Structure formats: structure tokens, C-alpha cells
Short mmCIF file of C-alpha atoms in Angstrom, two decimals:
data_model
loop_
_atom_site.label_atom_id
_atom_site.label_comp_id
_atom_site.label_asym_id
_atom_site.label_seq_id
_atom_site.Cartn_x
_atom_site.Cartn_y
_atom_site.Cartn_z
CA MET A 27 7.79 -31.90 -0.26
CA LEU A 28 11.52 -32.22 -1.65
CA LYS A 29 10.10 -29.97 -4.36
CA ASN A 30 8.73 -27.62 -2.08
CA LEU A 31 11.93 -27.75 0.01
CA LEU A 32 14.51 -27.85 -2.53
CA LEU A 33 12.51 -24.28 -3.30
CA LEU A 34 12.38 -22.35 -0.21
CA ILE A 35 16.17 -23.30 -0.30
CA ALA A 36 16.40 -21.80 -2.97
CA LEU A 37 14.70 -18.47 -2.28
CA PHE A 38 16.21 -17.78 1.37
CA THR A 39 20.17 -18.25 0.08
CA PRO A 40 20.34 -14.87 -1.13
CA PHE A 41 18.77 -13.33 2.02
CA ILE A 42 21.22 -15.70 3.70
CA ALA A 43 24.16 -15.04 1.89
CA ASP A 44 23.28 -10.70 1.93
CA ALA A 45 22.77 -11.21 6.67
CA ALA A 46 26.80 -12.54 6.28
CA THR A 47 27.20 -10.00 3.98
CA LYS A 48 26.15 -7.36 5.74
CA LYS A 49 28.08 -8.68 9.59
CA LYS A 50 31.01 -7.57 7.50
CA LYS A 51 31.98 -3.62 7.60
CA GLU A 52 31.01 -1.97 4.99
CA GLU A 53 33.93 -1.53 2.68
CA PRO A 54 34.25 2.66 1.14
CA ILE A 55 34.25 3.27 -2.53
CA VAL A 56 37.17 3.80 -4.97
CA HIS A 57 36.61 5.85 -7.24
CA LEU A 58 38.07 5.06 -10.85
CA THR A 59 39.82 7.74 -13.10
CA ASP A 60 39.46 8.81 -16.15
CA GLU A 61 41.85 6.65 -17.44
CA GLN A 62 40.72 3.21 -15.94
CA ILE A 63 37.14 4.33 -16.60
CA TYR A 64 37.86 4.67 -20.26
CA ASN A 65 39.62 0.86 -19.79
CA GLU A 66 36.66 -0.60 -18.41
CA LEU A 67 34.44 1.31 -20.95
CA LYS A 68 36.67 -1.02 -23.87
CA LYS A 69 36.93 -4.18 -21.85
CA LEU A 70 33.32 -3.83 -22.40
CA ALA A 71 33.22 -3.39 -25.32
CA LEU A 72 35.05 -6.44 -25.87
CA VAL A 73 33.36 -8.25 -23.86
CA PHE A 74 30.02 -7.59 -26.52
CA GLU A 75 32.45 -8.19 -29.17
CA VAL A 76 34.14 -11.89 -28.66
CA ALA A 77 30.17 -12.81 -26.64
CA ARG A 78 28.80 -11.88 -29.73
CA GLU A 79 31.67 -13.81 -32.66
CA ASN A 80 31.59 -17.20 -29.72
CA PHE A 81 28.18 -17.74 -28.62
CA VAL A 82 27.09 -21.08 -29.80
CA GLU A 83 23.52 -19.28 -31.62
CA GLU A 84 23.39 -15.88 -33.27
CA ALA A 85 22.94 -12.85 -30.58
CA ASP A 86 20.82 -10.11 -30.31
CA GLU A 87 22.39 -7.79 -30.01
CA LYS A 88 20.03 -5.37 -28.85
CA LYS A 89 18.96 -7.70 -25.79
CA MET A 90 22.99 -7.81 -25.43
CA LEU A 91 23.21 -3.75 -24.59
CA GLU A 92 19.68 -3.58 -22.69
CA ALA A 93 20.60 -5.90 -20.98
CA ALA A 94 24.16 -4.35 -20.23
CA MET A 95 22.35 -1.41 -19.29
CA ASN A 96 19.36 -2.82 -17.12
CA GLY A 97 22.34 -4.71 -15.19
CA MET A 98 24.26 -1.45 -14.80
CA LEU A 99 21.49 -0.07 -12.73
CA GLY A 100 20.59 -2.45 -11.07
CA ALA A 101 23.69 -2.77 -8.67
CA LEU A 102 22.90 0.50 -7.34
CA ASP A 103 19.18 -0.40 -5.93
CA PRO A 104 16.51 -2.32 -7.12
CA HIS A 105 14.46 0.60 -7.92
CA SER A 106 16.52 1.83 -10.87
CA SER A 107 16.61 0.33 -14.07
CA TYR A 108 16.37 0.96 -17.56
CA LEU A 109 13.12 1.65 -20.02
CA SER A 110 13.14 0.34 -23.05
CA GLN A 111 10.33 2.53 -25.61
CA ASP A 112 7.68 -0.15 -24.95
CA ASP A 113 8.47 0.00 -21.30
CA PHE A 114 8.68 4.04 -21.52
CA LYS A 115 5.81 4.32 -22.89
CA GLU A 116 3.92 1.24 -19.96
CA PHE A 117 4.72 3.48 -17.12
CA SER A 118 3.53 6.82 -18.81
CA ASP A 119 0.39 5.25 -19.27
CA LYS A 120 0.29 3.57 -15.99
CA SER A 121 0.98 6.20 -14.28
CA HIS A 122 -2.12 8.11 -15.89
CA GLY A 123 -5.26 5.46 -14.29
CA GLU A 124 -4.78 3.16 -17.29
CA PHE A 125 -2.45 -0.07 -18.10
CA GLY A 126 -2.98 -3.73 -18.42
CA GLY A 127 -2.14 -7.19 -16.78
CA LEU A 128 -2.77 -8.91 -13.92
CA GLY A 129 -2.38 -6.04 -11.53
CA ILE A 130 0.20 -6.12 -9.49
CA GLN A 131 3.40 -4.48 -8.09
CA ILE A 132 6.15 -5.73 -7.33
CA THR A 133 10.21 -4.71 -6.29
CA SER A 134 12.98 -6.82 -7.25
CA ASP A 135 14.41 -8.42 -4.25
CA LYS A 136 17.80 -10.21 -3.97
CA GLY A 137 17.33 -11.88 -7.23
CA ALA A 138 13.04 -13.39 -6.23
CA VAL A 139 10.79 -10.96 -7.44
CA ARG A 140 8.66 -9.74 -4.19
CA VAL A 141 5.13 -8.08 -4.05
CA ILE A 142 4.57 -4.84 -3.22
CA SER A 143 0.52 -5.62 -3.22
CA PRO A 144 -1.85 -6.25 -5.36
CA ILE A 145 -4.56 -3.56 -7.00
CA ASP A 146 -7.93 -2.95 -5.73
CA ASP A 147 -10.87 -4.97 -7.66
CA THR A 148 -7.90 -6.93 -9.68
CA PRO A 149 -6.85 -10.50 -11.78
CA ALA A 150 -3.93 -10.46 -8.97
CA ASP A 151 -6.00 -8.58 -5.67
CA LYS A 152 -9.18 -10.76 -6.38
CA ALA A 153 -6.64 -14.62 -6.64
CA GLY A 154 -5.58 -12.93 -3.22
CA ILE A 155 -1.90 -12.91 -3.98
CA LYS A 156 -1.18 -10.57 -1.13
CA ALA A 157 1.45 -7.99 0.00
CA GLY A 158 4.71 -10.04 0.90
CA ASP A 159 4.34 -13.16 -1.19
CA TYR A 160 7.18 -13.76 -3.22
CA ILE A 161 6.69 -14.71 -6.84
CA THR A 162 9.13 -18.19 -8.23
CA HIS A 163 8.15 -18.84 -11.88
CA ILE A 164 5.57 -17.35 -14.15
CA ASP A 165 4.42 -20.12 -16.70
CA GLY A 166 6.66 -22.79 -14.89
CA GLU A 167 10.15 -21.34 -15.56
CA GLN A 168 11.92 -19.40 -13.30
CA VAL A 169 12.07 -15.53 -12.28
CA PHE A 170 15.16 -15.71 -9.73
CA ASP A 171 18.07 -13.22 -11.08
CA LEU A 172 15.06 -11.73 -13.77
CA THR A 173 14.97 -8.23 -13.47
CA LEU A 174 11.97 -6.45 -13.10
CA ASN A 175 11.37 -5.17 -16.52
CA GLN A 176 11.85 -8.97 -17.24
CA ALA A 177 9.69 -10.61 -14.67
CA VAL A 178 7.31 -7.46 -15.73
CA LYS A 179 7.08 -8.43 -19.50
CA LYS A 180 6.21 -12.46 -18.99
CA MET A 181 3.38 -11.29 -16.55
CA LYS A 182 2.27 -9.11 -19.86
CA GLY A 183 0.00 -10.27 -22.33
CA ARG A 184 -3.27 -9.77 -24.24
CA PRO A 185 -6.06 -9.58 -22.19
CA GLY A 186 -8.22 -12.34 -21.79
CA THR A 187 -4.81 -15.05 -21.88
CA LYS A 188 -4.65 -16.66 -18.56
CA VAL A 189 -0.62 -16.46 -17.16
CA LYS A 190 0.20 -19.34 -13.70
CA LEU A 191 2.16 -18.34 -11.10
CA THR A 192 4.13 -20.39 -8.08
CA ILE A 193 4.10 -18.43 -5.75
CA VAL A 194 6.18 -18.93 -2.21
CA SER A 195 3.98 -16.89 0.88
CA GLU A 196 6.15 -15.13 4.25
CA ASP A 197 5.05 -18.59 5.94
CA GLY A 198 6.40 -21.04 3.12
CA GLU A 199 2.97 -21.91 1.57
CA THR A 200 3.75 -22.87 -2.01
CA LYS A 201 1.00 -22.49 -4.41
CA ASN A 202 -0.09 -22.40 -8.13
CA LEU A 203 -2.17 -20.06 -9.68
CA THR A 204 -3.79 -19.65 -12.85
CA LEU A 205 -4.73 -15.61 -13.49
CA LYS A 206 -6.83 -13.67 -16.76
CA ARG A 207 -5.20 -11.59 -17.88
CA ASP A 208 -7.01 -7.93 -18.05
CA ILE A 209 -7.02 -3.36 -18.40
CA ILE A 210 -6.38 -2.84 -15.41
CA LYS A 211 -8.50 0.46 -15.08
CA VAL A 212 -7.39 2.65 -11.95
CA LYS A 213 -9.49 4.44 -10.10
CA SER A 214 -7.67 5.84 -7.22
CA VAL A 215 -10.01 7.78 -5.39
CA LYS A 216 -12.92 5.67 -3.80
CA PHE A 217 -15.09 7.27 -0.71
CA GLU A 218 -18.64 6.36 1.23
CA GLU A 219 -19.43 6.97 4.56
CA LYS A 220 -20.27 4.53 6.85
CA THR A 221 -21.28 3.65 9.80
CA MET A 222 -20.10 0.49 12.72
CA ALA A 223 -21.38 -2.79 12.70
CA ASN A 224 -24.56 -3.74 13.56
CA ALA A 225 -25.49 0.34 14.25
CA ASP A 226 -29.15 1.54 12.60
CA PRO A 227 -28.48 3.47 9.31
CA ASP A 228 -31.26 5.39 9.51
CA ASP A 229 -30.97 6.62 13.02
CA LYS A 230 -30.12 10.21 12.94
CA ASP A 231 -28.35 10.32 15.78
CA THR A 232 -25.85 6.83 14.39
CA PRO A 233 -21.99 8.72 13.97
CA LYS A 234 -21.58 9.02 10.20
CA ILE A 235 -17.63 8.45 9.72
CA GLY A 236 -15.77 9.20 6.10
CA TYR A 237 -13.99 6.20 4.02
CA VAL A 238 -11.44 7.64 2.01
CA ARG A 239 -9.09 4.53 0.52
CA ILE A 240 -6.76 5.66 -2.36
CA SER A 241 -5.00 3.13 -3.56
CA ASP A 242 -2.51 4.67 -5.59
CA PHE A 243 -1.43 7.75 -5.73
CA GLY A 244 -1.50 9.37 -9.53
CA ALA A 245 -2.14 11.84 -11.52
CA THR A 246 -5.63 12.16 -10.61
CA THR A 247 -5.35 11.86 -6.87
CA ALA A 248 -5.02 15.02 -5.04
CA ARG A 249 -7.86 16.39 -7.46
CA ASP A 250 -10.33 13.20 -6.79
CA LEU A 251 -9.77 13.52 -3.08
CA LYS A 252 -10.95 17.11 -3.01
CA GLU A 253 -14.56 16.61 -4.37
CA ALA A 254 -14.21 13.02 -1.92
CA LEU A 255 -14.11 16.10 1.01
CA GLU A 256 -15.87 18.45 0.11
CA SER A 257 -18.52 15.34 -0.26
CA LEU A 258 -18.64 14.09 2.47
CA GLU A 259 -18.14 17.35 5.20
CA LYS A 260 -21.44 17.92 3.36
CA LYS A 261 -22.72 15.01 4.68
CA LYS A 262 -21.31 16.33 7.96
CA VAL A 263 -19.99 12.76 9.35
CA ARG A 264 -17.55 13.12 11.95
CA GLY A 265 -13.90 12.15 11.12
CA TYR A 266 -12.33 10.61 8.55
CA VAL A 267 -10.08 6.97 8.12
CA LEU A 268 -7.95 7.68 5.71
CA ASP A 269 -6.82 3.66 4.09
CA VAL A 270 -3.78 3.62 2.36
CA ARG A 271 -3.50 -0.06 3.18
CA ASN A 272 -1.88 -2.33 0.65
CA ASN A 273 -0.80 0.84 -1.08
CA PRO A 274 2.80 0.86 -3.11
CA GLY A 275 2.34 4.14 -3.87
CA GLY A 276 3.04 6.49 -6.72
CA TYR A 277 4.10 10.21 -7.93
CA LEU A 278 5.62 12.65 -5.02
CA THR A 279 3.62 15.46 -5.12
CA ALA A 280 -0.02 13.01 -5.53
CA ALA A 281 1.55 12.29 -1.67
CA ILE A 282 2.17 16.11 -1.24
CA ASP A 283 -0.59 16.26 -2.56
CA VAL A 284 -2.99 14.87 0.15
CA SER A 285 -1.59 15.70 2.86
CA ASP A 286 -1.72 19.55 2.33
CA ALA A 287 -5.56 18.42 1.95
CA PHE A 288 -5.76 17.70 5.88
CA LEU A 289 -2.76 20.09 6.72
CA ASP A 290 -3.19 24.04 8.04
CA SER A 291 0.38 24.41 8.41
CA GLY A 292 3.64 22.05 9.26
CA GLU A 293 6.60 20.72 7.02
CA ILE A 294 5.36 17.67 5.05
CA VAL A 295 8.98 15.70 3.87
CA SER A 296 11.78 16.99 2.90
CA THR A 297 13.94 15.17 -0.12
CA ARG A 298 17.85 15.15 -0.30
CA GLY A 299 19.74 13.91 -2.89
CA LYS A 300 23.40 12.98 -3.59
CA ARG A 301 25.06 16.39 -2.05
CA GLU A 302 24.87 18.05 1.07
CA THR A 303 23.08 20.95 -0.66
CA ASP A 304 20.68 18.78 -2.43
CA ILE A 305 17.72 18.97 0.53
CA GLU A 306 14.60 20.27 -0.35
CA ARG A 307 10.96 20.92 2.11
CA VAL A 308 7.43 20.73 1.43
CA HIS A 309 5.32 22.64 3.99
CA ALA A 310 1.23 22.54 3.94
CA LYS A 311 -0.28 25.87 2.61
CA PRO A 312 -2.96 27.19 5.32
CA GLY A 313 -6.65 24.80 4.39
CA ASP A 314 -7.78 21.72 6.18
CA LEU A 315 -9.56 20.18 3.84
CA ALA A 316 -11.80 17.82 6.43
CA ASN A 317 -11.78 20.73 8.90
CA GLY A 318 -9.60 19.37 11.50
CA LYS A 319 -12.35 16.62 12.58
CA PRO A 320 -9.95 13.39 13.38
CA VAL A 321 -8.24 11.59 10.92
CA VAL A 322 -7.15 7.57 11.58
CA VAL A 323 -5.09 6.57 8.52
CA LEU A 324 -4.95 3.07 7.74
CA ILE A 325 -1.28 1.42 7.46
CA ASN A 326 -0.18 -2.30 7.02
CA HIS A 327 2.91 -3.79 5.57
CA GLY A 328 1.48 -2.87 1.72
CA SER A 329 1.59 0.83 2.31
CA ALA A 330 4.86 1.81 0.64
CA SER A 331 6.47 4.80 -0.57
CA ALA A 332 3.84 8.02 -1.22
CA SER A 333 1.90 5.79 1.60
CA GLU A 334 4.33 6.39 4.10
CA ILE A 335 4.65 9.50 3.28
CA VAL A 336 1.13 10.70 3.92
CA ALA A 337 1.43 8.57 6.89
CA GLY A 338 4.27 10.21 8.20
CA ALA A 339 3.57 13.42 7.66
CA LEU A 340 -0.14 13.33 9.27
CA GLN A 341 1.45 11.28 12.28
CA ASP A 342 4.78 13.78 12.94
CA ASN A 343 2.60 16.63 12.86
CA GLY A 344 -0.08 15.84 15.11
CA ARG A 345 -2.59 15.56 12.68
CA GLY A 346 -3.83 11.97 12.19
CA LEU A 347 -3.32 9.36 14.70
CA VAL A 348 -1.97 6.33 12.80
CA MET A 349 -2.95 2.44 13.14
CA GLY A 350 -2.31 -1.37 11.62
CA SER A 351 0.47 -2.74 11.17
CA GLN A 352 3.96 -1.45 10.40
CA SER A 353 4.99 -0.29 6.77
CA PHE A 354 7.06 -1.54 3.68
CA GLY A 355 9.77 0.89 4.39
CA LYS A 356 10.68 2.20 1.15
CA GLY A 357 12.29 6.04 1.45
CA SER A 358 13.39 6.53 -1.49
CA VAL A 359 11.92 8.90 -4.68
CA GLN A 360 12.73 7.67 -8.61
CA GLN A 361 12.14 9.85 -12.14
CA GLN A 362 12.34 9.39 -15.45
CA LYS A 363 15.48 10.37 -16.87
CA PRO A 364 14.62 10.35 -20.92
CA LEU A 365 17.42 9.71 -23.28
CA GLY A 366 16.14 11.23 -26.08
CA ASP A 367 15.17 8.22 -28.00
CA GLY A 368 11.88 7.61 -26.64
CA THR A 369 14.15 5.48 -23.73
CA ALA A 370 14.67 6.38 -19.70
CA ILE A 371 16.34 5.67 -17.44
CA HIS A 372 14.65 5.26 -14.49
CA ILE A 373 16.96 5.78 -10.83
CA THR A 374 16.87 6.76 -7.88
CA ILE A 375 17.30 10.98 -7.17
CA ALA A 376 16.84 11.09 -3.56
CA ARG A 377 16.15 10.28 0.04
CA TYR A 378 12.54 11.66 1.69
CA TYR A 379 12.59 12.38 5.23
CA THR A 380 9.27 12.32 7.96
CA PRO A 381 8.62 15.94 9.55
CA SER A 382 10.53 14.64 12.25
CA GLY A 383 13.33 14.27 10.17
CA LYS A 384 13.22 10.14 10.52
CA SER A 385 14.16 8.87 7.14
CA ILE A 386 11.76 4.69 6.38
CA GLN A 387 14.25 3.36 4.20
CA ASN A 388 14.46 -0.16 5.62
CA GLU A 389 12.56 0.83 8.63
CA GLY A 390 8.50 1.96 7.86
CA ILE A 391 5.90 3.85 9.92
CA THR A 392 5.62 2.73 13.10
CA PRO A 393 1.97 3.12 14.13
CA ASP A 394 0.19 4.88 17.03
CA VAL A 395 -1.64 1.68 17.63
CA GLU A 396 -0.75 -1.45 16.37
CA VAL A 397 -3.72 -3.36 15.40
CA LEU A 398 -2.72 -6.71 13.16
CA GLN A 399 -5.74 -8.04 10.71
CA SER A 400 -8.25 -10.35 12.03
CA LYS A 401 -11.24 -12.35 12.14
CA ILE A 402 -14.03 -13.63 14.06
CA GLU A 403 -13.89 -17.39 14.13
CA VAL A 404 -17.32 -19.65 14.83
CA LEU A 405 -17.23 -21.91 17.48
CA GLU A 406 -20.40 -23.50 16.93
CA LYS A 407 -21.96 -24.76 14.85
CA LYS A 408 -25.26 -23.39 12.92
CA GLU A 409 -27.04 -27.47 14.07
CA SER A 410 -25.51 -29.84 16.61
CA MET A 411 -25.49 -33.73 16.15
CA TYR A 412 -26.65 -33.71 20.04
CA SER A 413 -30.24 -32.61 20.51
CA GLU A 414 -34.09 -33.75 21.13
CA ALA A 415 -34.50 -34.77 17.28
CA SER A 416 -30.65 -36.86 17.47
CA PHE A 417 -32.87 -39.46 19.48
CA LYS A 418 -35.12 -42.39 18.21
CA ASN A 419 -38.45 -42.19 18.17
CA SER A 420 -39.06 -38.42 18.68
CA LEU A 421 -42.14 -36.52 17.97
CA LYS A 422 -41.61 -34.59 15.13
CA ASN A 423 -42.41 -30.62 14.43
CA GLU A 424 -45.61 -31.25 11.91
CA GLN A 425 -44.77 -27.36 11.28
CA SER A 426 -41.46 -27.20 9.95
CA LYS A 427 -40.20 -27.61 7.16
CA LYS A 428 -38.45 -31.50 5.56
CA LYS A 429 -35.21 -30.88 6.10
CA SER A 430 -34.39 -31.35 2.68
CA ASP A 431 -36.55 -27.81 1.87
CA LYS A 432 -34.91 -26.12 4.49
CA LYS A 433 -30.81 -27.39 3.29
CA GLU A 434 -32.63 -26.06 -0.43
CA ASP A 435 -33.96 -22.67 1.56
CA ASP A 436 -29.83 -22.03 2.65
CA ASP A 437 -28.34 -23.00 -0.20
CA ASP A 438 -30.12 -19.73 -1.99
CA LYS A 439 -29.33 -17.91 0.78
CA GLU A 440 -25.23 -18.35 0.15
CA LYS A 441 -24.17 -15.29 -1.94
CA GLU A 442 -21.71 -13.04 -1.88
CA LEU A 443 -21.01 -11.43 0.86
CA THR A 444 -22.26 -6.99 0.58
CA ASP A 445 -20.28 -4.35 1.17
CA GLU A 446 -21.46 -4.75 5.40
CA GLU A 447 -20.94 -7.50 5.91
CA LYS A 448 -17.75 -7.06 4.16
CA ASP A 449 -16.33 -4.37 5.98
CA ALA A 450 -18.13 -6.05 9.42
CA LEU A 451 -14.96 -9.00 9.17
CA ASP A 452 -12.53 -6.16 8.56
CA TYR A 453 -11.48 -5.55 11.80
CA GLN A 454 -8.81 -3.01 11.27
CA LEU A 455 -11.67 -0.83 9.85
CA GLN A 456 -13.72 -1.19 12.15
CA ARG A 457 -10.86 -0.44 14.67
CA ALA A 458 -10.39 2.47 13.17
CA MET A 459 -14.67 3.50 12.94
CA ASP A 460 -13.98 3.00 16.90
CA MET A 461 -10.57 5.52 17.55
CA VAL A 462 -12.43 7.84 15.06
CA ILE A 463 -15.41 8.20 17.47
CA ALA A 464 -13.42 8.29 20.67
CA MET A 465 -11.81 10.76 19.28
CA GLU A 466 -14.37 13.34 18.40
CA LYS A 467 -15.82 12.75 21.76
CA LEU A 468 -12.00 13.72 23.54
CA GLN A 469 -12.23 16.68 21.02
CA ALA A 470 -15.57 17.76 22.24
CA LYS A 471 -14.63 17.22 25.63
CA LYS A 472 -11.79 19.35 25.34
CA ASP A 473 -13.12 22.08 23.21
CA ALA A 474 -15.80 22.17 25.94
CA LYS A 475 -13.57 22.44 28.97
CA THR A 476 -11.87 25.25 26.48
CA SER A 477 -15.86 27.24 26.75
CA ASP A 478 -15.38 27.25 29.99
CA ASP A 479 -12.42 28.31 31.01
CA LYS A 480 -13.16 31.04 29.13
CA LYS A 481 -16.23 31.81 30.55
CA THR A 482 -15.05 31.41 34.12
CA ASP A 483 -12.45 33.97 32.45
CA ASP A 484 -14.64 36.16 31.79
CA VAL A 485 -15.95 36.50 34.63
CA LYS A 486 -13.30 37.06 36.65
CA LYS A 487 -12.29 39.49 34.30
CA SER A 488 -15.29 41.62 34.88
CA GLU A 489 -15.71 40.66 39.04
CA LYS A 490 -12.26 42.73 38.51
CA THR A 491 -13.86 45.01 36.98
CA GLU A 492 -16.68 45.87 39.04
CA LYS A 493 -13.98 46.17 41.75
CA LYS A 494 -11.99 48.58 40.36
CA GLU A 495 -14.48 50.76 39.65
CA GLN A 496 -15.91 50.64 42.87
CA LYS A 497 -13.10 51.96 44.57
CA LYS A 498 -13.09 54.67 42.26
#
């Protein structure tokens, strides 16, 4: 108990200190002169030499210099960092859909390592790691004040080997997990036609809804989404649920292409850099691949960056209804700047804004309809202790199986949930499908009214024409 208390104090001390700092008025940045910069760089070189010569053990110069560069970039924001040759290569491999590890997206959060989200069907996802969890120890070693790359390297390893993580959830619960490393193959887009829970899938009148799950925004996401929508349109679905829950983001260009797939016009996103002139606006091209059908975008607090661009674009253009819970709130754009020797700088170059001009940095996207994930709890036991069978000397049912036989049959029935059963337990998904059907019905009524109004107008015009001819 004491150990957990000390752990929580250590975890949240940086946040308390940061809150106190924010209360003070931020002091303006005082830029150094060229001469002052030169003197500071000389001091940096002096620190390096003194440390290398006087450290009690043999110093690793490369490690020291990389740490200095990481510290320099980390002072800017949590997303800027130095990428060694291995880091840069891994980043490129990961962006193209396959890499090794646990399948977990993390960020540096005031000295702690915080989970943005686990990737679908990976060791981290299967172990129950959630968005918002904090990783405090890796293989028993504290991770406080490690750089993001250092934390990632500790979790990486040969596929099949194990790593132990200590996790603190948002509600303060501490748990130790042992995960087996694996080759992570990210399938960016999954899709299928779904029906409401308890609906008869064989009934021709049962509404079919196109379900599109995007787990991250990679190099092939736009192409995969186009194929998904073409396939679902052939099946004549009534509308779409676009699920970007626990999607940590990815390529900005992929987010733009995904938004454009559902939009026929309008602004998608604007990015604004350091200078007032560094403003770029991206607009949708004609062509809605979903043919104007209702779209519900599902988000939660694990939806970040590119996911928020898509949700904001469809929300602000009135093209889709956003459901779920408040998103993560990462409104910055990063870019890799190669240094010519296989290394690179991963640095924040701009902020992005939704079509309405809203920055979601530290705020997130607010859903049009808030639906928190819930579960159905069974309140009644399958068998009661009090029944006719509980009475002494009660008559037996000669046709019933023995209790032991019945229990064995029940044990045999216990198995992993089917996809349909998982869907039925996904409260947010069920409510999203409800909303798609409701939106489709409202649109049908609106279209019918528009058609009736047009007919009425045509009749009135015809009557006016006839009266004019009669007067003549």
C-alpha cells in the first residue's frame, strides 16, 4: 500500500508543479545575440570535455551527444526529438505498416510515459492497456525522465521475448503486466456490413450499415478506404459508422484523403506555422465516395492528431455526426528533417485548425452526442439458491440431466465471444448504428417533403400558366 502511494505521489508531482507554474504569467522569450549563442555553445563543449575526462567510469561520447540533442529538442515540446539511424529507419518502417514491438503508441507527459492508445490486435491491446494509462516501470526500472526514444527502445526486442510493464491507470490502479513482443503488422482499414444487435441478418428489410474501422493513418490508408467504400456501396448499405477510437494518428496527408473521401466540397484543415504567412488551407475535391449517406464518426480520448482532423472536418462541414467522448487534443504537425547521415530531427513545424478555425491543441474534439462506453451488467443469477429444487425431499425431474452433466455441458459452451457478440457489447457502436438509421430516416423524410413541395410548385405554376392563357 505504501509503495503504491509513493508511486502515485511520484507520478503526479510533475503535474502539481506544472499547474503551479501555469498560474504564473508566462515570461516573454528573450532571444540571445549571436555572441551569446556562441558562448553558450562553447560552454556546452566545455561541459562535454569536463564530463568525459572526470566521470568515474569510461564515458560513452556518442550516448552523451545524442542525449544532449534529445534534451535540446525535448525542451521545445513532447513531440520533438532526435532520431538516430536506427530510430529513423524504424520510424519509416512503422509508417509503412510493419514493425516490431508491443503495438503501443506513447507520448512523453511531464516526465512520465503516457499511452496514447494501443494498436488493434497487438500484445498491448490484448493485455488490456488503455489510452490514458501511465507506464511507470519497464522490466522493473523506472521510466521517469527517460526520453521517448529511450522508453521505446526498452520495450523493443526480439519477437517472442517478454517484457514486464508496470501500469498506473487514470483512476490510480496499479498493475504489473508481462507482454510477449511480436512483429506488429498494422492493417490500417477494416470494414464490414453490420446489423443491429438481435436483428435478423437474413431478413432483407434489416438495415445494413457500413462499418469502417481505421486504426492508424499510414501510407496505404486512403487507398484501402476507397476500396472499402466501393465494396460497401455495392452492398447498398444505409449509412456509415467511421470508427477512429483509439487511433493515435499518423500522416497528415492520409487524414486529408480520408476526409476528402466523404466530402464533396469545403475546407478540410488549415495548418499555420511560425510565421504569419505560413498558412496552408486544404479543400475537398468534388466526389463523395459515400454518396451523401449518413456518417457517424466514433471518437474517444484515444483518438488523436489525424483522427481529430477527420472528425473536425466532417463535423464542421455538417457532413457527419461525431459521437463518443472527448478526443485526445493533439493539434500539432510533426515532420522529419534528415541530417544527411541517416539520422534526422522529428520536430513540430505547425499547428492545425479545423474548418471553423478552431485549434484542438490541449482541447480535443467535442462530440455532437456524448456517449460514454458502458456495459450491460447481469443482475440476476442464472440459477437461484432458492427454488423448488432447494426443498428437502422435493420430487426429482426424471427427464432432467444430472447437475454434473449439465455443468459439463455448460463448460463446453464457454468459448471466446464471436464478432456479433462483441458488437452487441460495444455500447458506443450500437448507439452509433442507431444514429445512422435515425439520420437516414430523417433524410428520407426531408427528401420526400422536398419532392412534394416541388410537385406543389409545379402544379401552381401550371395553374398560373393556364389562367394567363384563358385571359388571352
